[in-house]
Each structure stands twice: as structure tokens, then as C-alpha cells.
PDB file of C-alpha atoms and ligand atoms in Angstrom:
ATOM      1  CA  UNK A   1      18.459  16.748 -36.411  1.00  0.00           C
ATOM      2  CA  UNK A   2      15.429  15.365 -34.580  1.00  0.00           C
ATOM      3  CA  UNK A   3      13.112  18.200 -33.487  1.00  0.00           C
ATOM      4  CA  UNK A   4      12.252  18.616 -29.810  1.00  0.00           C
ATOM      5  CA  UNK A   5       8.726  18.978 -28.463  1.00  0.00           C
ATOM      6  CA  UNK A   6       8.215  20.502 -25.012  1.00  0.00           C
ATOM      7  CA  UNK A   7       5.132  19.718 -22.937  1.00  0.00           C
ATOM      8  CA  UNK A   8       4.429  22.165 -20.131  1.00  0.00           C
ATOM      9  CA  UNK A   9       1.466  21.387 -17.925  1.00  0.00           C
ATOM     10  CA  UNK A  10      -0.025  21.538 -14.465  1.00  0.00           C
ATOM     11  CA  UNK A  11      -2.002  18.698 -12.917  1.00  0.00           C
ATOM     12  CA  UNK A  12      -3.416  18.614  -9.402  1.00  0.00           C
ATOM     13  CA  UNK A  13      -4.976  15.164  -9.081  1.00  0.00           C
ATOM     14  CA  UNK A  14      -3.359  13.477 -12.098  1.00  0.00           C
ATOM     15  CA  UNK A  15      -5.950  13.506 -14.915  1.00  0.00           C
ATOM     16  CA  UNK A  16      -4.052  16.089 -16.965  1.00  0.00           C
ATOM     17  CA  UNK A  17      -0.819  14.244 -16.197  1.00  0.00           C
ATOM     18  CA  UNK A  18      -2.273  11.088 -17.779  1.00  0.00           C
ATOM     19  CA  UNK A  19      -3.068  13.039 -20.945  1.00  0.00           C
ATOM     20  CA  UNK A  20       0.454  14.525 -20.949  1.00  0.00           C
ATOM     21  CA  UNK A  21       1.928  11.043 -20.727  1.00  0.00           C
ATOM     22  CA  UNK A  22      -0.209   9.815 -23.652  1.00  0.00           C
ATOM     23  CA  UNK A  23       0.965  12.781 -25.750  1.00  0.00           C
ATOM     24  CA  UNK A  24       4.588  12.219 -24.716  1.00  0.00           C
ATOM     25  CA  UNK A  25       4.487   8.539 -25.479  1.00  0.00           C
ATOM     26  CA  UNK A  26       2.908   8.958 -28.932  1.00  0.00           C
ATOM     27  CA  UNK A  27       5.085  11.887 -30.000  1.00  0.00           C
ATOM     28  CA  UNK A  28       8.262  10.105 -28.870  1.00  0.00           C
ATOM     29  CA  UNK A  29       8.111   7.824 -31.913  1.00  0.00           C
ATOM     30  CA  UNK A  30       9.055  10.773 -34.121  1.00  0.00           C
ATOM     31  CA  UNK A  31      10.592  13.547 -32.011  1.00  0.00           C
ATOM     32  CA  UNK A  32      12.459  14.135 -28.768  1.00  0.00           C
ATOM     33  CA  UNK A  33       9.951  15.039 -26.072  1.00  0.00           C
ATOM     34  CA  UNK A  34      10.702  17.022 -22.932  1.00  0.00           C
ATOM     35  CA  UNK A  35       7.833  17.302 -20.439  1.00  0.00           C
ATOM     36  CA  UNK A  36       7.689  19.628 -17.465  1.00  0.00           C
ATOM     37  CA  UNK A  37       4.946  19.302 -14.851  1.00  0.00           C
ATOM     38  CA  UNK A  38       4.505  22.617 -13.074  1.00  0.00           C
ATOM     39  CA  UNK A  39       4.699  22.100  -9.316  1.00  0.00           C
ATOM     40  CA  UNK A  40       4.090  24.408  -6.388  1.00  0.00           C
ATOM     41  CA  UNK A  41       7.787  25.038  -5.771  1.00  0.00           C
ATOM     42  CA  UNK A  42       8.135  26.452  -9.322  1.00  0.00           C
ATOM     43  CA  UNK A  43       6.078  29.371  -8.025  1.00  0.00           C
ATOM     44  CA  UNK A  44       7.568  31.760  -5.483  1.00  0.00           C
ATOM     45  CA  UNK A  45       5.473  34.585  -4.043  1.00  0.00           C
ATOM     46  CA  UNK A  46       2.939  34.042  -6.827  1.00  0.00           C
ATOM     47  CA  UNK A  47       5.499  34.195  -9.641  1.00  0.00           C
ATOM     48  CA  UNK A  48       6.731  31.306 -11.804  1.00  0.00           C
ATOM     49  CA  UNK A  49      10.478  31.036 -11.201  1.00  0.00           C
ATOM     50  CA  UNK A  50      11.554  27.872 -13.020  1.00  0.00           C
ATOM     51  CA  UNK A  51      14.038  29.127 -15.616  1.00  0.00           C
ATOM     52  CA  UNK A  52      14.813  25.533 -16.586  1.00  0.00           C
ATOM     53  CA  UNK A  53      11.284  25.107 -17.965  1.00  0.00           C
ATOM     54  CA  UNK A  54      11.464  28.360 -19.923  1.00  0.00           C
ATOM     55  CA  UNK A  55      14.901  27.425 -21.311  1.00  0.00           C
ATOM     56  CA  UNK A  56      13.451  24.042 -22.312  1.00  0.00           C
ATOM     57  CA  UNK A  57      10.846  25.796 -24.473  1.00  0.00           C
ATOM     58  CA  UNK A  58      13.492  28.171 -25.886  1.00  0.00           C
ATOM     59  CA  UNK A  59      15.295  25.126 -27.252  1.00  0.00           C
ATOM     60  CA  UNK A  60      12.209  23.285 -28.560  1.00  0.00           C
ATOM     61  CA  UNK A  61      10.608  23.470 -32.000  1.00  0.00           C
ATOM     62  CA  UNK A  62       7.131  23.071 -30.527  1.00  0.00           C
ATOM     63  CA  UNK A  63       5.272  23.145 -27.242  1.00  0.00           C
ATOM     64  CA  UNK A  64       2.065  21.609 -25.934  1.00  0.00           C
ATOM     65  CA  UNK A  65       0.281  23.503 -23.148  1.00  0.00           C
ATOM     66  CA  UNK A  66      -1.776  21.541 -20.598  1.00  0.00           C
ATOM     67  CA  UNK A  67      -3.870  22.395 -17.560  1.00  0.00           C
ATOM     68  CA  UNK A  68      -7.046  21.263 -15.872  1.00  0.00           C
ATOM     69  CA  UNK A  69      -9.954  23.635 -16.357  1.00  0.00           C
ATOM     70  CA  UNK A  70     -10.478  25.444 -13.071  1.00  0.00           C
ATOM     71  CA  UNK A  71     -13.440  27.824 -12.875  1.00  0.00           C
ATOM     72  CA  UNK A  72     -13.706  27.994 -16.652  1.00  0.00           C
ATOM     73  CA  UNK A  73     -10.046  28.655 -17.427  1.00  0.00           C
ATOM     74  CA  UNK A  74      -6.487  27.414 -16.869  1.00  0.00           C
ATOM     75  CA  UNK A  75      -5.332  26.718 -13.326  1.00  0.00           C
ATOM     76  CA  UNK A  76      -3.528  29.535 -11.512  1.00  0.00           C
ATOM     77  CA  UNK A  77      -0.302  27.517 -11.632  1.00  0.00           C
ATOM     78  CA  UNK A  78      -0.413  27.453 -15.441  1.00  0.00           C
ATOM     79  CA  UNK A  79      -1.278  31.146 -15.587  1.00  0.00           C
ATOM     80  CA  UNK A  80       1.755  31.900 -13.404  1.00  0.00           C
ATOM     81  CA  UNK A  81       3.875  30.119 -16.020  1.00  0.00           C
ATOM     82  CA  UNK A  82       2.184  32.031 -18.865  1.00  0.00           C
ATOM     83  CA  UNK A  83       2.812  35.368 -17.154  1.00  0.00           C
ATOM     84  CA  UNK A  84       6.497  34.465 -16.791  1.00  0.00           C
ATOM     85  CA  UNK A  85       6.796  34.212 -20.583  1.00  0.00           C
ATOM     86  CA  UNK A  86       6.315  37.959 -21.099  1.00  0.00           C
ATOM     87  CA  UNK A  87      10.051  38.615 -21.588  1.00  0.00           C
ATOM     88  CA  UNK A  88      10.002  36.101 -24.446  1.00  0.00           C
ATOM     89  CA  UNK A  89       6.849  37.784 -25.791  1.00  0.00           C
ATOM     90  CA  UNK A  90       8.552  41.188 -25.946  1.00  0.00           C
ATOM     91  CA  UNK A  91      11.178  39.871 -28.364  1.00  0.00           C
ATOM     92  CA  UNK A  92       8.833  37.319 -30.009  1.00  0.00           C
ATOM     93  CA  UNK A  93      11.511  34.763 -29.126  1.00  0.00           C
ATOM     94  CA  UNK A  94       9.072  31.864 -29.600  1.00  0.00           C
ATOM     95  CA  UNK A  95       7.717  32.976 -32.996  1.00  0.00           C
ATOM     96  CA  UNK A  96       7.035  30.166 -35.465  1.00  0.00           C
ATOM     97  CA  UNK A  97       7.213  27.394 -32.893  1.00  0.00           C
ATOM     98  CA  UNK A  98       4.304  24.969 -33.216  1.00  0.00           C
ATOM     99  CA  UNK A  99       1.854  25.032 -30.294  1.00  0.00           C
ATOM    100  CA  UNK A 100      -1.076  22.857 -29.203  1.00  0.00           C
ATOM    101  CA  UNK A 101      -3.105  22.342 -26.036  1.00  0.00           C
ATOM    102  CA  UNK A 102      -5.017  19.940 -23.823  1.00  0.00           C
ATOM    103  CA  UNK A 103      -7.230  20.238 -20.780  1.00  0.00           C
ATOM    104  CA  UNK A 104      -9.278  18.177 -18.375  1.00  0.00           C
ATOM    105  CA  UNK A 105     -12.498  18.898 -16.499  1.00  0.00           C
ATOM    106  CA  UNK A 106     -14.928  16.917 -14.387  1.00  0.00           C
ATOM    107  CA  UNK A 107     -17.985  17.826 -16.522  1.00  0.00           C
ATOM    108  CA  UNK A 108     -18.673  16.774 -20.129  1.00  0.00           C
ATOM    109  CA  UNK A 109     -19.138  20.448 -20.921  1.00  0.00           C
ATOM    110  CA  UNK A 110     -17.333  22.145 -18.061  1.00  0.00           C
ATOM    111  CA  UNK A 111     -16.163  25.112 -20.161  1.00  0.00           C
ATOM    112  CA  UNK A 112     -12.948  23.313 -21.151  1.00  0.00           C
ATOM    113  CA  UNK A 113     -13.111  25.221 -24.467  1.00  0.00           C
ATOM    114  CA  UNK A 114     -12.220  28.419 -22.649  1.00  0.00           C
ATOM    115  CA  UNK A 115      -8.975  26.881 -21.431  1.00  0.00           C
ATOM    116  CA  UNK A 116      -8.098  25.771 -24.969  1.00  0.00           C
ATOM    117  CA  UNK A 117      -9.051  29.217 -26.191  1.00  0.00           C
ATOM    118  CA  UNK A 118      -6.679  30.727 -23.646  1.00  0.00           C
ATOM    119  CA  UNK A 119      -3.848  28.446 -24.811  1.00  0.00           C
ATOM    120  CA  UNK A 120      -4.395  29.421 -28.448  1.00  0.00           C
ATOM    121  CA  UNK A 121      -4.381  33.136 -27.597  1.00  0.00           C
ATOM    122  CA  UNK A 122      -1.180  32.645 -25.576  1.00  0.00           C
ATOM    123  CA  UNK A 123       0.331  30.955 -28.638  1.00  0.00           C
ATOM    124  CA  UNK A 124      -0.842  33.834 -30.848  1.00  0.00           C
ATOM    125  CA  UNK A 125       0.721  36.370 -28.477  1.00  0.00           C
ATOM    126  CA  UNK A 126       4.008  34.591 -29.031  1.00  0.00           C
ATOM    127  CA  UNK A 127       3.603  34.402 -32.825  1.00  0.00           C
ATOM    128  CA  UNK A 128       3.381  30.622 -32.641  1.00  0.00           C
ATOM    129  CA  UNK A 129       1.605  28.364 -35.153  1.00  0.00           C
ATOM    130  CA  UNK A 130      -1.430  26.672 -33.590  1.00  0.00           C
ATOM    131  CA  UNK A 131      -1.963  22.963 -34.248  1.00  0.00           C
ATOM    132  CA  UNK A 132      -5.592  21.927 -33.812  1.00  0.00           C
ATOM    133  CA  UNK A 133      -7.338  18.560 -33.695  1.00  0.00           C
ATOM    134  CA  UNK A 134      -8.321  17.084 -37.082  1.00  0.00           C
ATOM    135  CA  UNK A 135     -11.104  14.860 -35.740  1.00  0.00           C
ATOM    136  CA  UNK A 136     -14.774  15.407 -36.598  1.00  0.00           C
ATOM    137  CA  UNK A 137     -16.779  14.357 -33.531  1.00  0.00           C
ATOM    138  CA  UNK A 138     -19.278  11.638 -34.362  1.00  0.00           C
ATOM    139  CA  UNK A 139     -17.948  11.246 -37.889  1.00  0.00           C
ATOM    140  CA  UNK A 140     -14.826   9.191 -37.345  1.00  0.00           C
ATOM    141  CA  UNK A 141     -15.073   5.475 -36.683  1.00  0.00           C
ATOM    142  CA  UNK A 142     -12.460   5.667 -33.918  1.00  0.00           C
ATOM    143  CA  UNK A 143     -14.834   7.620 -31.663  1.00  0.00           C
ATOM    144  CA  UNK A 144     -12.006  10.006 -30.810  1.00  0.00           C
ATOM    145  CA  UNK A 145     -12.616  13.638 -29.839  1.00  0.00           C
ATOM    146  CA  UNK A 146     -15.785  12.509 -28.088  1.00  0.00           C
ATOM    147  CA  UNK A 147     -16.399  15.954 -26.535  1.00  0.00           C
ATOM    148  CA  UNK A 148     -16.166  17.612 -29.948  1.00  0.00           C
ATOM    149  CA  UNK A 149     -13.543  20.315 -29.460  1.00  0.00           C
ATOM    150  CA  UNK A 150     -11.256  20.951 -32.420  1.00  0.00           C
ATOM    151  CA  UNK A 151      -9.098  23.702 -30.949  1.00  0.00           C
ATOM    152  CA  UNK A 152      -7.328  21.044 -28.914  1.00  0.00           C
ATOM    153  CA  UNK A 153      -8.026  18.113 -26.626  1.00  0.00           C
ATOM    154  CA  UNK A 154     -10.793  18.508 -24.058  1.00  0.00           C
ATOM    155  CA  UNK A 155     -11.085  15.594 -21.676  1.00  0.00           C
ATOM    156  CA  UNK A 156     -13.447  14.742 -18.859  1.00  0.00           C
ATOM    157  CA  UNK A 157     -12.378  12.524 -16.004  1.00  0.00           C
ATOM    158  CA  UNK A 158     -13.280  11.794 -12.423  1.00  0.00           C
ATOM    159  CA  UNK A 159     -11.676  10.050  -9.438  1.00  0.00           C
ATOM    160  CA  UNK A 160      -8.426   9.347 -11.262  1.00  0.00           C
ATOM    161  CA  UNK A 161     -10.070   7.729 -14.277  1.00  0.00           C
ATOM    162  CA  UNK A 162      -9.568   9.271 -17.718  1.00  0.00           C
ATOM    163  CA  UNK A 163     -11.655   7.551 -20.432  1.00  0.00           C
ATOM    164  CA  UNK A 164      -9.639   5.467 -22.886  1.00  0.00           C
ATOM    165  CA  UNK A 165     -11.073   7.503 -25.759  1.00  0.00           C
ATOM    166  CA  UNK A 166      -9.540  10.685 -24.329  1.00  0.00           C
ATOM    167  CA  UNK A 167      -6.150   9.022 -23.865  1.00  0.00           C
ATOM    168  CA  UNK A 168      -6.294   7.842 -27.491  1.00  0.00           C
ATOM    169  CA  UNK A 169      -7.252  11.357 -28.578  1.00  0.00           C
ATOM    170  CA  UNK A 170      -4.247  12.668 -26.623  1.00  0.00           C
ATOM    171  CA  UNK A 171      -2.020  10.186 -28.447  1.00  0.00           C
ATOM    172  CA  UNK A 172      -3.510  11.345 -31.753  1.00  0.00           C
ATOM    173  CA  UNK A 173      -2.690  14.962 -30.889  1.00  0.00           C
ATOM    174  CA  UNK A 174       0.849  13.972 -29.912  1.00  0.00           C
ATOM    175  CA  UNK A 175       1.371  12.213 -33.243  1.00  0.00           C
ATOM    176  CA  UNK A 176      -0.135  15.141 -35.147  1.00  0.00           C
ATOM    177  CA  UNK A 177       2.171  17.723 -33.530  1.00  0.00           C
ATOM    178  CA  UNK A 178       5.204  15.460 -33.931  1.00  0.00           C
ATOM    179  CA  UNK A 179       4.400  14.858 -37.599  1.00  0.00           C
ATOM    180  CA  UNK A 180       4.122  18.604 -38.169  1.00  0.00           C
ATOM    181  CA  UNK A 181       7.478  19.227 -36.477  1.00  0.00           C
ATOM    182  CA  UNK A 182       9.164  16.616 -38.641  1.00  0.00           C
ATOM    183  CA  UNK A 183       7.658  18.092 -41.817  1.00  0.00           C
ATOM    184  CA  UNK A 184       8.727  21.629 -40.860  1.00  0.00           C
ATOM    185  CA  UNK A 185      12.251  20.458 -40.040  1.00  0.00           C
ATOM    186  CA  UNK A 186      12.799  19.075 -43.539  1.00  0.00           C
TER     187      UNK A 186
HETATM  188  C1  LIG B   1     -10.851  24.846  -8.120  1.00  0.00           C
HETATM  189  C2  LIG B   1     -11.441  23.886  -9.128  1.00  0.00           C
HETATM  190  C3  LIG B   1     -12.198  24.390 -10.156  1.00  0.00           C
HETATM  191  C4  LIG B   1     -12.725  23.519 -11.125  1.00  0.00           C
HETATM  192  N1  LIG B   1     -13.437  24.057 -12.165  1.00  0.00           N
HETATM  193  C5  LIG B   1     -13.895  23.217 -13.139  1.00  0.00           C
HETATM  194  C6  LIG B   1     -14.569  23.743 -14.272  1.00  0.00           C
HETATM  195  O1  LIG B   1     -14.733  24.935 -14.453  1.00  0.00           O
HETATM  196  N2  LIG B   1     -15.029  22.846 -15.201  1.00  0.00           N
HETATM  197  C7  LIG B   1     -14.858  21.482 -15.055  1.00  0.00           C
HETATM  198  O2  LIG B   1     -15.316  20.726 -15.919  1.00  0.00           O
HETATM  199  N3  LIG B   1     -14.192  20.977 -13.995  1.00  0.00           N
HETATM  200  C8  LIG B   1     -13.697  21.806 -13.055  1.00  0.00           C
HETATM  201  N4  LIG B   1     -12.984  21.305 -12.007  1.00  0.00           N
HETATM  202  C9  LIG B   1     -12.639  19.875 -11.997  1.00  0.00           C
HETATM  203  C10 LIG B   1     -11.252  19.631 -12.577  1.00  0.00           C
HETATM  204  O3  LIG B   1     -11.026  20.377 -13.754  1.00  0.00           O
HETATM  205  C11 LIG B   1     -11.086  18.165 -12.925  1.00  0.00           C
HETATM  206  O4  LIG B   1     -11.198  17.382 -11.762  1.00  0.00           O
HETATM  207  C12 LIG B   1      -9.777  17.895 -13.630  1.00  0.00           C
HETATM  208  O5  LIG B   1      -9.830  16.630 -14.247  1.00  0.00           O
HETATM  209  C13 LIG B   1      -8.606  17.941 -12.675  1.00  0.00           C
HETATM  210  O6  LIG B   1      -7.433  17.691 -13.404  1.00  0.00           O
HETATM  211  P1  LIG B   1      -6.115  17.179 -12.668  1.00  0.00           P
HETATM  212  O7  LIG B   1      -6.437  15.790 -12.143  1.00  0.00           O
HETATM  213  O8  LIG B   1      -5.075  17.142 -13.724  1.00  0.00           O
HETATM  214  O9  LIG B   1      -5.818  18.142 -11.579  1.00  0.00           O
HETATM  215  C14 LIG B   1     -12.491  22.128 -11.022  1.00  0.00           C
HETATM  216  C15 LIG B   1     -11.729  21.639  -9.939  1.00  0.00           C
HETATM  217  C16 LIG B   1     -11.207  22.505  -9.021  1.00  0.00           C
HETATM  218  C17 LIG B   1     -10.349  21.953  -7.896  1.00  0.00           C
END
């Protein structure tokens, strides 16, 4: 059976959404991909209430977390989602799923690493297996991973424009996670 990869992300002005689409498109060659963009109506009185999104991750073999970096961490909308996963945490219902992450900021070093760090700790809380980025900045001819984060994809975009290199890095991450899911499913 073809494994399923969930992508759960928030995007305010669309940069993170462009990265999500690049991941979705690349991963789709090997696995079934189900994206969910967190929107304001998923959150009621400060709490994430979209059971459909949580059920989607229940059924997936892997998940990619995405959020812009806001004030050196994930956006409040993503954190609301993360807090809503605590029931799953208590039973370790998501243990051994593959997890990865991506983020966007407006600065080349706008503390995006802290958002990726948060994603990896969230994955660890759930007993998930973290999939990093296997791209040595400055030492691969493709020029991918231009900001040099290996925990996941850090991107930098402004005014709706995400550099091509970051979109290609997103596609690389999508292929990497999908390849891992296929290998684990054998
Ligand atoms: C409230 C707020 C806080 C932000 N904090 C940061 C930050 O800490 N570092 C950074 O590089 N960019 C920061 N930015 C810029 C956004 O991360 C950046 O524009 C990002 O690409 C937006 O992604 P989106 O288009 O998916 O919403 C901030 C923007 C907002 C609105």
C-alpha cells in the first residue's frame, strides 16, 4: 500500500504555502500526500478544533510541519495545533511516524532555526523519527540549502517572492521524506 504523508502548516501571506506546495508536488511522485493549511476558523477561543486535520495525521505514515517564523518561533496558529495534539501525546499514538519541518522568515538569519528546533522537539515528544536535510551548505553544486540549516528547511522570502533555490530545497525535502516512507513501508 502506498504510504501517506500529511503536511500541516500555517501561512499568513503565502511564502510558507509556496514551500508546502513544492514539498507536496515532489513527494507526490512516490507517496499519497494530504496537506492541511491551518486557517483562522480552525481555532475557536484560542484552541485548535479541526479534528479532520488531527485524524489526517492519525492515518498518515509521516508528517511535515510548516510555519512562518514569528518572533523567533512558530506562529501562534501552528502552536494552537501543536497544543491540540496532547491527547495523542499521552498515548504516544504518533510514535514511529516520520516527521520533518520547514519555515519561512523575512531575514536571512531571522532565527528560523528556533522554529525548526521547536518542530523537532514536538516530533520527539510524540516519539516520531525526525528526518533532516542532507545538504551541506556551500558544498553541493546545486546551491540548495542556501541558509545552511540541516534540521529542516529554512527559507527567506519577501513580498510574495520565495527564491527558486528555497523551492528546490523544499522539493528535495519532500522527495527525501517520501523516499524514507517508501523504504520503511517495505
Ligand atoms: C508577527 C510577525 C513576526 C515575525 N517575526 C519574524 C522573525 O522572527 N524572523 C524573521 O525572519 N521573520 C519574521 N517575520 C516575517 C515572516 O516570518 C515572513 O514574512 C514569512 O515569510 C511569512 O510567511 P507567510 O508568507 O507564510 O506568512 C515576522 C512577521 C510577522 C507578521
